[in-house]
Coordinates of C-alpha atoms in Angstrom, one line a residue:
M1 CA -7.1 -12.0 0.4
K2 CA -7.0 -13.7 -3.0
L3 CA -4.4 -13.5 -5.8
Y4 CA -5.3 -12.1 -9.2
E5 CA -3.6 -11.4 -12.5
I6 CA -4.7 -8.4 -14.5
I7 CA -3.8 -7.9 -18.1
L8 CA -4.6 -4.5 -19.7
I9 CA -4.4 -3.5 -23.4
I10 CA -4.1 0.2 -23.7
N11 CA -4.7 2.6 -26.6
P12 CA -1.5 2.7 -28.9
F13 CA -1.9 6.4 -29.6
L14 CA -1.3 7.5 -26.1
K15 CA 2.0 9.0 -25.0
E16 CA 4.0 7.1 -22.5
N17 CA 3.3 9.4 -19.6
K18 CA -0.5 9.0 -20.1
I19 CA -0.1 5.2 -20.2
F20 CA 1.8 5.1 -16.9
K21 CA -0.7 7.6 -15.4
I22 CA -3.5 5.0 -16.1
I23 CA -1.4 2.2 -14.6
N24 CA -0.5 4.4 -11.6
L25 CA -4.2 5.1 -10.9
L26 CA -4.9 1.4 -10.8
E27 CA -1.9 0.7 -8.5
K28 CA -3.0 3.5 -6.2
Y29 CA -6.5 2.1 -5.9
I30 CA -5.1 -1.4 -5.1
L31 CA -2.8 0.0 -2.4
H32 CA -5.6 2.2 -1.0
K33 CA -7.7 -0.9 -0.5
K34 CA -4.8 -2.5 1.4
G35 CA -4.0 -4.7 -1.5
L36 CA -0.5 -5.8 -2.5
I37 CA 1.2 -5.5 -5.8
L38 CA 3.3 -8.7 -6.2
Y39 CA 4.5 -8.4 -9.8
K40 CA 4.1 -6.0 -12.7
N41 CA 5.5 -6.0 -16.2
F42 CA 5.0 -3.6 -19.1
W43 CA 5.2 -5.7 -22.3
G44 CA 5.2 -2.7 -24.6
L45 CA 3.5 -2.3 -28.0
K46 CA 2.2 -5.6 -29.5
K47 CA 0.4 -6.2 -32.8
F48 CA -3.1 -7.8 -32.6
Q49 CA -4.3 -10.8 -34.6
Y50 CA -7.5 -8.8 -35.4
D51 CA -8.6 -5.2 -34.9
I52 CA -9.8 -4.2 -31.4
K53 CA -11.9 -1.1 -31.4
K54 CA -10.4 -0.2 -34.8
N55 CA -6.8 -0.5 -33.6
K56 CA -4.2 -2.8 -35.0
N57 CA -2.0 -2.8 -31.9
G58 CA -1.9 -1.8 -28.3
Y59 CA 0.3 -1.5 -25.2
Y60 CA 0.1 -4.6 -22.9
F61 CA 0.6 -4.4 -19.1
L62 CA 0.5 -7.3 -16.6
I63 CA 0.1 -6.9 -12.9
E64 CA -0.3 -9.6 -10.2
I65 CA -2.0 -8.5 -7.0
K66 CA -3.3 -9.8 -3.7
I67 CA -6.5 -8.1 -2.6
F68 CA -9.9 -8.9 -1.0
P69 CA -12.4 -10.2 -3.6
K70 CA -15.0 -7.5 -2.8
Y71 CA -12.7 -4.9 -4.4
I72 CA -12.3 -6.7 -7.7
I73 CA -15.8 -5.5 -8.8
N74 CA -14.6 -1.9 -8.2
I75 CA -11.4 -2.5 -10.2
K76 CA -13.5 -3.9 -13.1
E77 CA -15.7 -0.8 -13.0
N78 CA -12.7 1.6 -12.9
I79 CA -11.1 -0.3 -15.9
K80 CA -14.4 -0.2 -17.9
N81 CA -14.8 3.6 -17.3
E82 CA -11.3 4.3 -18.6
E83 CA -11.8 4.8 -22.4
N84 CA -8.2 4.3 -23.2
I85 CA -8.2 0.7 -22.0
L86 CA -9.2 -1.4 -25.1
R87 CA -9.5 -4.7 -23.4
Y88 CA -8.7 -6.3 -20.0
L89 CA -8.6 -9.7 -18.4
I90 CA -8.8 -10.5 -14.7
I91 CA -7.9 -14.0 -13.6
K92 CA -8.1 -15.4 -10.1
L93 CA -5.0 -17.4 -9.5
N94 CA -5.0 -20.8 -7.7
K95 CA -2.1 -22.2 -5.7
Y96 CA -0.8 -24.2 -8.8
A97 CA -0.8 -21.1 -11.0
I98 CA 1.2 -19.2 -8.3
K99 CA 3.7 -21.9 -8.0
Y100 CA 4.1 -22.2 -11.8
L101 CA 4.6 -18.4 -12.3
H102 CA 7.1 -18.3 -9.4
N103 CA 9.1 -21.1 -10.9
K104 CA 8.9 -19.7 -14.4
R105 CA 10.3 -16.3 -13.2
N106 CA 13.1 -17.9 -11.3
I107 CA 14.1 -19.9 -14.4
N108 CA 14.1 -16.9 -16.6
K109 CA 16.5 -15.0 -14.4
Y110 CA 19.4 -17.3 -15.3

């Protein structure tokens, strides 16, 4: 299994329950494929530096997962098929990134 970080930007005109429905579908898929959700954080509504699909802002969501690489392609396809996701980014994390993120979160707790 490999570690990945996924950032989603979701349509700002959706109601909160629809936003979390999109997120829950992604989480269910990850868990169905025997993946693990290590960390998730809803950043809320953020303003863009430039318009994305004619929107000036969007809801940001971060999730870190551990999953087999063969399922990442399916995750990308599911995200692309969801019309309310304006942009996404999937990053494969290496051991240095994992250590950095872990230390950063522990520092922010105090």
